[in-house]
Amino acid sequence: MPNPAVFVPHFHWDREWYEPFQVFRHRLVAALDTVLETAETDPDFRFTVDGQMAAVEDYLEMRPENRARVAALVAEGRLAVGPWLILLDEFLCSGETIVRNLRMGWAAAADLGGAMPIGYLPDMFGHIAQMPQILVRAGIEHAALWRGVPGSVDGHAFNWRAPDGSQVRTEFLFDGYDNGLDVLLVPDRIGRALGDYAEMTAERWGTDPVLAMAGTDHNAPDPQLASWLRQAAAEGRPITIATLDEYLRKHVRDEVSATVSGELRSHVRGNILPGVLSVRLGLKQRMAVAERTIDHAERVNAQWSRRDDSPFLELAWHKIIESTAHDSVVGSGTDETCDQVAARLAEAAQTARAVRDAALTEPAELVPSDGHLVANPLPFDRSVLVEVDVMAPPEGTVLVATAADGTTAPVQLISEAPTVLSDERMDASQLERVLRRIHRRELFGRQIDHYELTPGALVFHLAEVPTAGPFDLLILRREVAEAAARHPGEWRVSTLEEARATALVPVHVPASGLASFRVGPTEAATPTVPSHAPATATDRTLSNGLVEVAVAADGTLDLTGPDGTVLYGVGRLVDGGDRGDSYNYAPPAHDVLVSEPTEIAVEVVENGPLRARLRVTRVYAWPTALSDDRDGRAERTVPTPVETLVEVRAGEPFVRVSTSFLNQSADHRLRFHVPLPEPVAVSASAGQFAVIERGLTAEGGWGEYPLPTFPAESFVSAGAATVLLDHSSEYELVGEGTELAVTLLRAIGSISVNIHPLRDEPAASEIPVPGAQDLGMRIENRFAVLPSATGWRGADAVTLAEEFRNDVLVTRGTAPAGRQLPSDRAGLRVDGEDVLVSAVRRVTDAEHGPGTEVRLTAMSDSGATVGVTGTFTEAATVDLLGRPISRVQVRDELELALGPWEIRTVVLRQAAMTTCDAPRSALTKAL
């Protein structure tokens, strides 16, 4: 008897891509109108809405009157919605963003009757290693996907295992998510076509039904689909119409023999389009900024604000998650689409920034206005440097920072501002016009401290914090009018600001805590840095007692780490042509690589003692574009200065590096090379709750050349070199494992090209995208290099990457100047080796009330013992959707035993104790 067939009507809906969002939404509304009408007309019809609630939300915003119709079909099990808010690119956002995506999608689906409990991932460009654990910890047992599955899977399903051991049964859409369409091309021959397809793929299915995904991009199924299939079923082969959930629950075996562990990035059965990791750099940077800003906003709002700004944070998260769509942040859309993504990410960051800043205004009310408040977003103590604007010291004195406990520390002056802001001459009759510049007490962005009014002269003295008592603008107006009447003729009006300077201040801040300081002059001797060797600079070297930098003759850097490990030639820049598109890099057949500068200059920017900087400027002759036939690079070149700012800070074991240049060339790729002391065969990169090891090659076998370029979110490590990253980046081990290359820019001019040297089929239409060339844009990248013979584990890269990416937050106090500084205050503390804290946020529910949710991950294969300290009397372990698993009574301290690579979420609450001080071992066991 032939295998039965199960048809799953669906569509795949790219929310924005080769058309912007609103154009696609217009099509979406028409498509879902058709789906609802078809479902209500034909009771056999089922439909799966692509696994993402964004399509449903976008539809109901235009058709709110149809909400009850949608909910009715969901309740009947004939319309499958969720569980995601949007189908994301898993490698170009944080793991925390993936969790929030699932939570928001699940909640939105629940409002309509419930989410499809399937981790549906049909078109992502590869899949992260921890996705099975994320799904399992949300109560989801099945996944379904297409791209990235290795060649070892020869059936239609496999067990997918995460690094922690969690696994989900995964339906392998080996022919894509539209494999049923070819069977439906000729409606009256479906039976024959289905038989042919089943025979061709018989080894995949075994005794299970054939899964025919009946749908494709941006189109509803034909309303006659169910009728066609009933007619085909009458010819002898059993045919069922189902949702994807029904297929997996009712029609297939749960037991499968194949198991795949870790990330899915094989090219063997489908293109994974790795070039999206590096195209449109600005979108990757904006994503990182938005994620970082909302993370900080949640942490300070939860711990230091009485105001619950959850609605604003939900809005910001929604915009971030919308932007993670696999045709959004990847940058494979048109210019207008990418502009919209950038604007949405900017709006998310702005919304989160407003919450963050509002939360800090509350503790700032306890800090005098001649002082500054510092907030540490990370749950461990930190000694940091902050830049603040201060009064310049009088001649013969130096500035020191005084902390709340009375201890002092030297500061480093970076720059001084001019004191004369204006010097004008005018007739007495025009003086009233000058006064219109004053808004209450503000003038030129400062505050009027006092003024001098003498015959023929008016002098304003401005300060950031006035000390001269009250100021009355009405009195000033009267006095000026009287003086002008008494002394007609020419007047001189001057505006003077107190001498200002930018100071670099060392501050110690408790875990998740607050500290304050004020800066003032002293007659002490030239300051030295306590507890750390000073950062110093010479003409071509930097040092801080832990790391050393020497600028070589070619402008590259020789770096020496704390353990004596030396990396030579760091920062060799290699620029080559790129005749590919937004999806795949491709070198021209006759490429010209430019790696030697034509000019080199080195200058000292800062010479310590807290921070030392050198600026290395290298000028390169880069070809302006590809040649006319695109098989080579143009003969015409443009001189391009690349500035590399190299920095060491007192006490830091790594070297900070920033690169900047004005891009004047098209169709090229620029990479930053870190030569390794010895060849290596393995790299490791951190991101999405794991550190993943990769080799020198990638698995091929489909129609795409398997370039071994890989993603990294927070750091990448190879041998003795670890690079801490500011945003998701692309890297490759080159030269047979002798160098680590990080992509700084990939500039291309087309969404897809029809003829691609490294990809058989077009990935989309050949649509020009001049904005993806980044011509005329200043390209900036920020990272740090950490030399260590013990690799990322021995160098504590997990913690250092968090410190590098997360600056402390600084704001001026608002209490009256001169008051005593408030004592430092600690917030939530988390102790444990290689532990990532990805979220600290305010939560509440009707049953248990308000609390603080904390998400932790053991970023190692040995697990972690974690101590959590704060103010709480109850702790509950919850799943990734926030549903409680266990609860214990505990006072202010909690110990957790995390397994290897385990993600654990706990909610801490203040609640009445029902038992007193449960023993620590019991708490660990219960949680």
Short mmCIF file of C-alpha atoms in Angstrom, two decimals, residues 401-770:
data_model
loop_
_atom_site.label_atom_id
_atom_site.label_comp_id
_atom_site.label_asym_id
_atom_site.label_seq_id
_atom_site.Cartn_x
_atom_site.Cartn_y
_atom_site.Cartn_z
CA ALA A 401 37.94 62.36 42.50
CA THR A 402 36.46 61.85 45.95
CA ALA A 403 34.22 58.85 46.57
CA ALA A 404 31.39 58.59 49.08
CA ASP A 405 33.66 56.96 51.67
CA GLY A 406 36.14 59.82 51.46
CA THR A 407 38.82 58.00 49.49
CA THR A 408 40.41 59.95 46.66
CA ALA A 409 41.82 58.98 43.32
CA PRO A 410 43.64 60.99 40.65
CA VAL A 411 41.92 61.88 37.41
CA GLN A 412 43.36 62.26 33.94
CA LEU A 413 42.57 65.42 32.01
CA ILE A 414 41.76 64.69 28.39
CA SER A 415 40.81 68.10 26.99
CA GLU A 416 39.95 71.65 28.05
CA ALA A 417 37.16 73.80 26.65
CA PRO A 418 37.35 77.51 25.75
CA THR A 419 36.02 79.94 28.35
CA VAL A 420 34.92 82.81 26.06
CA LEU A 421 31.66 81.75 24.42
CA SER A 422 30.81 85.14 22.91
CA ASP A 423 32.26 88.66 22.75
CA GLU A 424 30.00 91.13 20.95
CA ARG A 425 29.66 94.89 20.48
CA MET A 426 26.25 96.47 19.93
CA ASP A 427 24.23 99.60 20.47
CA ALA A 428 22.50 100.01 23.81
CA SER A 429 19.14 99.81 22.06
CA GLN A 430 19.92 96.19 21.08
CA LEU A 431 20.63 94.86 24.58
CA GLU A 432 17.08 93.60 25.01
CA ARG A 433 17.65 91.22 22.08
CA VAL A 434 20.55 89.58 23.96
CA LEU A 435 18.29 88.91 26.92
CA ARG A 436 15.94 86.88 24.69
CA ARG A 437 18.61 84.18 24.56
CA ILE A 438 18.07 83.47 28.24
CA HIS A 439 15.51 80.83 29.21
CA ARG A 440 14.90 81.31 32.91
CA ARG A 441 18.55 80.72 33.92
CA GLU A 442 19.88 78.77 30.93
CA LEU A 443 22.16 80.43 28.39
CA PHE A 444 24.11 78.57 25.68
CA GLY A 445 23.36 75.26 27.37
CA ARG A 446 24.78 76.34 30.71
CA GLN A 447 23.39 78.11 33.78
CA ILE A 448 24.00 81.76 34.63
CA ASP A 449 25.99 81.81 37.83
CA HIS A 450 26.17 85.61 38.07
CA TYR A 451 26.53 88.67 35.87
CA GLU A 452 28.40 92.00 35.95
CA LEU A 453 26.66 95.14 34.75
CA THR A 454 28.85 98.25 34.46
CA PRO A 455 28.51 101.31 32.22
CA GLY A 456 28.95 100.06 28.63
CA ALA A 457 29.60 96.43 29.57
CA LEU A 458 27.52 93.34 30.39
CA VAL A 459 29.35 90.15 31.33
CA PHE A 460 27.62 86.80 31.93
CA HIS A 461 29.45 84.14 33.94
CA LEU A 462 28.13 80.65 33.20
CA ALA A 463 28.53 77.43 35.12
CA GLU A 464 27.22 73.91 34.83
CA VAL A 465 26.16 74.10 38.48
CA PRO A 466 25.51 77.68 39.75
CA THR A 467 26.88 78.54 43.20
CA ALA A 468 26.03 82.24 43.44
CA GLY A 469 22.49 81.96 44.78
CA PRO A 470 19.18 82.71 43.06
CA PHE A 471 18.90 84.42 39.70
CA ASP A 472 15.94 86.66 38.75
CA LEU A 473 15.53 87.29 35.03
CA LEU A 474 12.93 90.03 35.58
CA ILE A 475 15.35 91.98 37.78
CA LEU A 476 18.06 91.61 35.13
CA ARG A 477 15.72 92.95 32.44
CA ARG A 478 14.88 96.01 34.55
CA GLU A 479 18.52 96.68 35.44
CA VAL A 480 19.67 96.38 31.81
CA ALA A 481 16.88 98.66 30.58
CA GLU A 482 17.82 101.30 33.16
CA ALA A 483 21.54 101.01 32.36
CA ALA A 484 20.93 101.27 28.62
CA ALA A 485 18.87 104.42 29.14
CA ARG A 486 21.60 106.00 31.29
CA HIS A 487 24.44 105.02 28.96
CA PRO A 488 23.43 105.14 25.27
CA GLY A 489 25.91 104.21 22.56
CA GLU A 490 28.12 101.16 22.11
CA TRP A 491 28.10 98.33 24.63
CA ARG A 492 30.27 95.24 24.96
CA VAL A 493 28.48 91.99 25.85
CA SER A 494 30.62 89.00 26.86
CA THR A 495 29.63 85.47 27.84
CA LEU A 496 32.24 83.62 29.84
CA GLU A 497 32.11 80.03 30.96
CA GLU A 498 34.04 78.70 33.88
CA ALA A 499 37.09 76.86 32.57
CA ARG A 500 35.91 73.33 31.73
CA ALA A 501 37.77 70.11 31.11
CA THR A 502 36.99 66.53 30.25
CA ALA A 503 38.30 64.26 32.96
CA LEU A 504 38.83 60.53 33.04
CA VAL A 505 37.88 59.27 36.50
CA PRO A 506 38.53 55.85 38.07
CA VAL A 507 35.47 54.53 39.90
CA HIS A 508 34.75 51.33 41.80
CA VAL A 509 31.11 50.27 41.48
CA PRO A 510 29.43 47.41 43.38
CA ALA A 511 27.64 44.57 41.60
CA SER A 512 24.52 45.88 39.82
CA GLY A 513 25.12 48.87 42.04
CA LEU A 514 25.47 52.59 42.42
CA ALA A 515 28.45 54.73 43.31
CA SER A 516 29.00 58.47 43.33
CA PHE A 517 31.93 60.84 43.25
CA ARG A 518 32.80 64.48 42.88
CA VAL A 519 35.86 65.98 41.23
CA GLY A 520 37.75 68.93 42.66
CA PRO A 521 41.20 70.54 42.76
CA THR A 522 44.00 69.76 45.18
CA GLU A 523 47.57 70.92 45.58
CA ALA A 524 48.83 67.34 45.74
CA ALA A 525 51.76 66.19 43.66
CA THR A 526 51.34 64.70 40.20
CA PRO A 527 48.90 61.81 40.67
CA THR A 528 49.75 58.16 40.31
CA VAL A 529 47.35 55.30 39.86
CA PRO A 530 46.74 53.29 43.04
CA SER A 531 46.45 49.49 42.89
CA HIS A 532 47.34 49.32 39.20
CA ALA A 533 50.44 50.14 37.20
CA PRO A 534 49.88 53.31 35.17
CA ALA A 535 48.99 53.26 31.51
CA THR A 536 51.81 54.87 29.54
CA ALA A 537 52.56 55.81 25.96
CA THR A 538 55.71 56.58 24.00
CA ASP A 539 56.04 57.42 20.33
CA ARG A 540 55.23 53.84 19.27
CA THR A 541 54.41 51.87 22.43
CA LEU A 542 51.70 51.45 25.04
CA SER A 543 51.84 49.61 28.35
CA ASN A 544 49.86 49.20 31.55
CA GLY A 545 51.87 46.53 33.36
CA LEU A 546 49.58 43.80 32.05
CA VAL A 547 49.65 44.23 28.30
CA GLU A 548 52.11 45.93 25.99
CA VAL A 549 51.73 47.28 22.47
CA ALA A 550 54.46 48.08 19.99
CA VAL A 551 53.66 49.59 16.60
CA ALA A 552 55.69 47.83 13.91
CA ALA A 553 57.20 49.54 10.89
CA ASP A 554 54.26 48.49 8.70
CA GLY A 555 51.70 49.94 11.14
CA THR A 556 50.60 46.59 12.56
CA LEU A 557 50.70 45.88 16.28
CA ASP A 558 52.82 43.52 18.33
CA LEU A 559 50.80 42.69 21.46
CA THR A 560 52.13 41.05 24.62
CA GLY A 561 49.59 39.59 27.02
CA PRO A 562 49.64 39.25 30.81
CA ASP A 563 51.15 35.74 30.56
CA GLY A 564 53.86 36.84 28.14
CA THR A 565 52.09 35.57 25.01
CA VAL A 566 53.03 37.69 22.00
CA LEU A 567 50.89 38.25 18.93
CA TYR A 568 52.88 39.78 16.08
CA GLY A 569 51.44 41.76 13.18
CA VAL A 570 47.97 42.27 14.65
CA GLY A 571 45.78 44.53 12.54
CA ARG A 572 47.07 43.67 9.10
CA LEU A 573 44.29 44.94 6.85
CA VAL A 574 43.50 42.97 3.71
CA ASP A 575 41.12 44.45 1.14
CA GLY A 576 39.85 42.42 -1.79
CA GLY A 577 37.14 42.61 -4.40
CA ASP A 578 33.64 41.24 -3.93
CA ARG A 579 31.51 40.43 -6.96
CA GLY A 580 28.87 38.71 -4.86
CA ASP A 581 25.63 39.99 -3.38
CA SER A 582 23.92 40.50 -0.05
CA TYR A 583 23.71 36.73 0.50
CA ASN A 584 27.12 35.42 -0.55
CA TYR A 585 30.63 36.79 -0.84
CA ALA A 586 32.43 36.03 -4.10
CA PRO A 587 35.93 37.14 -5.11
CA PRO A 588 36.40 38.23 -8.72
CA ALA A 589 38.24 35.71 -10.90
CA HIS A 590 41.28 38.00 -11.05
CA ASP A 591 41.21 39.57 -7.61
CA VAL A 592 43.65 42.20 -6.42
CA LEU A 593 44.36 42.03 -2.70
CA VAL A 594 45.67 45.20 -1.07
CA SER A 595 47.43 44.68 2.26
CA GLU A 596 50.37 47.12 2.23
CA PRO A 597 49.84 50.79 3.09
CA THR A 598 51.42 53.54 1.05
CA GLU A 599 51.86 55.83 4.07
CA ILE A 600 52.07 55.28 7.83
CA ALA A 601 51.87 57.80 10.66
CA VAL A 602 51.78 57.25 14.42
CA GLU A 603 50.86 59.83 17.05
CA VAL A 604 50.35 59.83 20.79
CA VAL A 605 46.79 60.81 21.68
CA GLU A 606 46.88 60.26 25.45
CA ASN A 607 49.83 59.26 27.61
CA GLY A 608 48.20 58.13 30.86
CA PRO A 609 48.23 57.47 33.70
CA LEU A 610 44.71 56.02 33.54
CA ARG A 611 44.40 55.59 29.78
CA ALA A 612 47.02 55.69 27.05
CA ARG A 613 46.26 55.93 23.35
CA LEU A 614 48.06 55.88 20.04
CA ARG A 615 46.55 56.70 16.66
CA VAL A 616 48.01 54.75 13.74
CA THR A 617 47.02 56.15 10.34
CA ARG A 618 47.67 53.97 7.32
CA VAL A 619 46.84 55.08 3.79
CA TYR A 620 45.85 52.41 1.26
CA ALA A 621 45.34 52.59 -2.49
CA TRP A 622 42.07 50.70 -2.88
CA PRO A 623 40.48 50.15 -6.30
CA THR A 624 37.36 52.25 -6.69
CA ALA A 625 35.18 49.35 -7.91
CA LEU A 626 35.20 46.17 -9.94
CA SER A 627 36.25 46.18 -13.56
CA ASP A 628 33.53 46.47 -16.20
CA ASP A 629 33.38 42.68 -16.68
CA ARG A 630 33.32 42.15 -12.87
CA ASP A 631 36.09 39.56 -13.16
CA GLY A 632 38.71 41.90 -11.72
CA ARG A 633 39.13 45.21 -9.91
CA ALA A 634 39.33 48.59 -11.56
CA GLU A 635 42.75 50.04 -12.30
CA ARG A 636 41.77 53.39 -10.77
CA THR A 637 42.47 53.57 -7.05
CA VAL A 638 41.59 56.06 -4.35
CA PRO A 639 43.88 56.84 -1.40
CA THR A 640 42.00 55.82 1.74
CA PRO A 641 43.38 56.68 5.19
CA VAL A 642 42.42 54.13 7.84
CA GLU A 643 42.76 55.36 11.41
CA THR A 644 43.38 52.76 14.09
CA LEU A 645 43.00 54.00 17.66
CA VAL A 646 44.88 51.69 20.01
CA GLU A 647 44.19 51.96 23.73
CA VAL A 648 45.24 50.42 27.04
CA ARG A 649 43.58 51.21 30.36
CA ALA A 650 45.07 50.74 33.80
CA GLY A 651 44.13 47.31 35.09
CA GLU A 652 42.72 45.88 31.84
CA PRO A 653 44.29 42.70 30.44
CA PHE A 654 43.33 43.43 26.83
CA VAL A 655 44.03 46.05 24.16
CA ARG A 656 41.14 48.09 22.82
CA VAL A 657 41.18 48.78 19.09
CA SER A 658 38.95 51.03 16.97
CA THR A 659 39.19 51.41 13.20
CA SER A 660 37.69 54.20 11.14
CA PHE A 661 37.78 55.20 7.47
CA LEU A 662 35.66 56.95 4.88
CA ASN A 663 34.59 54.32 2.36
CA GLN A 664 35.21 55.49 -1.20
CA SER A 665 35.27 52.09 -2.90
CA ALA A 666 32.52 49.79 -4.13
CA ASP A 667 32.32 46.00 -4.32
CA HIS A 668 34.99 45.07 -1.82
CA ARG A 669 35.62 43.25 1.45
CA LEU A 670 37.98 44.49 4.18
CA ARG A 671 39.23 42.20 6.94
CA PHE A 672 41.29 42.73 10.11
CA HIS A 673 43.86 39.97 10.52
CA VAL A 674 45.28 38.59 13.74
CA PRO A 675 48.25 36.30 12.99
CA LEU A 676 48.58 33.38 15.42
CA PRO A 677 51.81 32.17 17.05
CA GLU A 678 51.08 28.62 15.88
CA PRO A 679 48.64 27.19 13.31
CA VAL A 680 45.35 26.01 14.75
CA ALA A 681 42.62 23.74 13.42
CA VAL A 682 39.79 25.01 15.62
CA SER A 683 38.19 28.35 16.46
CA ALA A 684 35.56 29.11 19.09
CA SER A 685 33.00 31.88 19.09
CA ALA A 686 30.53 33.00 21.73
CA GLY A 687 26.92 33.85 21.13
CA GLN A 688 23.32 32.82 21.90
CA PHE A 689 24.07 31.08 25.25
CA ALA A 690 27.04 29.01 24.07
CA VAL A 691 30.64 28.96 22.90
CA ILE A 692 30.85 26.94 19.70
CA GLU A 693 33.94 25.29 18.25
CA ARG A 694 34.40 25.15 14.47
CA GLY A 695 37.05 23.79 12.14
CA LEU A 696 38.79 25.07 9.04
CA THR A 697 36.12 23.90 6.62
CA ALA A 698 32.36 23.76 6.22
CA GLU A 699 30.26 20.91 4.82
CA GLY A 700 29.14 21.39 1.23
CA GLY A 701 27.06 19.42 -1.20
CA TRP A 702 24.18 21.60 -2.40
CA GLY A 703 24.52 24.50 -4.78
CA GLU A 704 26.57 26.78 -2.57
CA TYR A 705 30.32 26.79 -2.04
CA PRO A 706 30.89 26.10 1.67
CA LEU A 707 33.01 29.07 2.68
CA PRO A 708 34.18 28.59 6.29
CA THR A 709 33.09 32.07 7.37
CA PHE A 710 31.28 31.92 10.68
CA PRO A 711 29.31 34.13 13.08
CA ALA A 712 30.46 35.45 16.45
CA GLU A 713 28.43 37.60 18.79
CA SER A 714 30.51 38.51 21.86
CA PHE A 715 33.96 37.06 21.17
CA VAL A 716 35.92 34.80 18.85
CA SER A 717 38.99 32.87 19.91
CA ALA A 718 41.66 30.93 18.03
CA GLY A 719 44.75 29.58 19.72
CA ALA A 720 46.40 32.35 21.73
CA ALA A 721 44.19 35.15 20.35
CA THR A 722 40.77 36.17 21.58
CA VAL A 723 38.93 39.10 20.01
CA LEU A 724 36.19 40.71 22.10
CA LEU A 725 33.42 42.07 19.88
CA ASP A 726 31.06 45.03 20.03
CA HIS A 727 28.46 43.53 17.68
CA SER A 728 27.71 40.33 15.76
CA SER A 729 30.51 39.80 13.29
CA GLU A 730 31.87 37.44 10.67
CA TYR A 731 35.22 35.71 10.98
CA GLU A 732 37.33 33.04 9.29
CA LEU A 733 40.50 31.12 10.04
CA VAL A 734 42.71 31.68 7.00
CA GLY A 735 46.16 30.64 5.83
CA GLU A 736 45.58 27.04 6.94
CA GLY A 737 44.85 28.19 10.46
CA THR A 738 47.67 30.70 10.80
CA GLU A 739 45.52 33.86 10.99
CA LEU A 740 42.17 34.91 12.35
CA ALA A 741 40.38 37.33 9.99
CA VAL A 742 37.46 39.47 11.18
CA THR A 743 35.36 41.22 8.54
CA LEU A 744 35.16 45.01 8.96
CA LEU A 745 33.18 45.79 5.80
CA ARG A 746 31.56 43.97 2.91
CA ALA A 747 30.23 46.39 0.30
CA ILE A 748 28.04 45.07 -2.52
CA GLY A 749 25.47 46.52 -4.93
CA SER A 750 22.74 43.93 -5.49
CA ILE A 751 20.32 41.93 -3.34
CA SER A 752 21.15 38.88 -5.45
CA VAL A 753 23.05 38.25 -8.67
CA ASN A 754 21.76 35.80 -11.24
CA ILE A 755 25.18 34.35 -11.98
CA HIS A 756 27.16 33.88 -8.78
CA PRO A 757 30.56 32.13 -8.78
CA LEU A 758 29.92 30.43 -5.42
CA ARG A 759 26.16 29.76 -5.60
CA ASP A 760 24.25 27.89 -8.29
CA GLU A 761 20.84 29.50 -8.01
CA PRO A 762 19.80 33.11 -7.47
CA ALA A 763 18.83 33.84 -3.87
CA ALA A 764 16.36 36.51 -4.97
CA SER A 765 15.83 38.92 -7.87
CA GLU A 766 18.77 40.94 -9.15
CA ILE A 767 17.65 44.23 -7.57
CA PRO A 768 20.19 47.05 -7.25
CA VAL A 769 20.90 48.21 -3.68
CA PRO A 770 23.40 51.08 -3.93
#
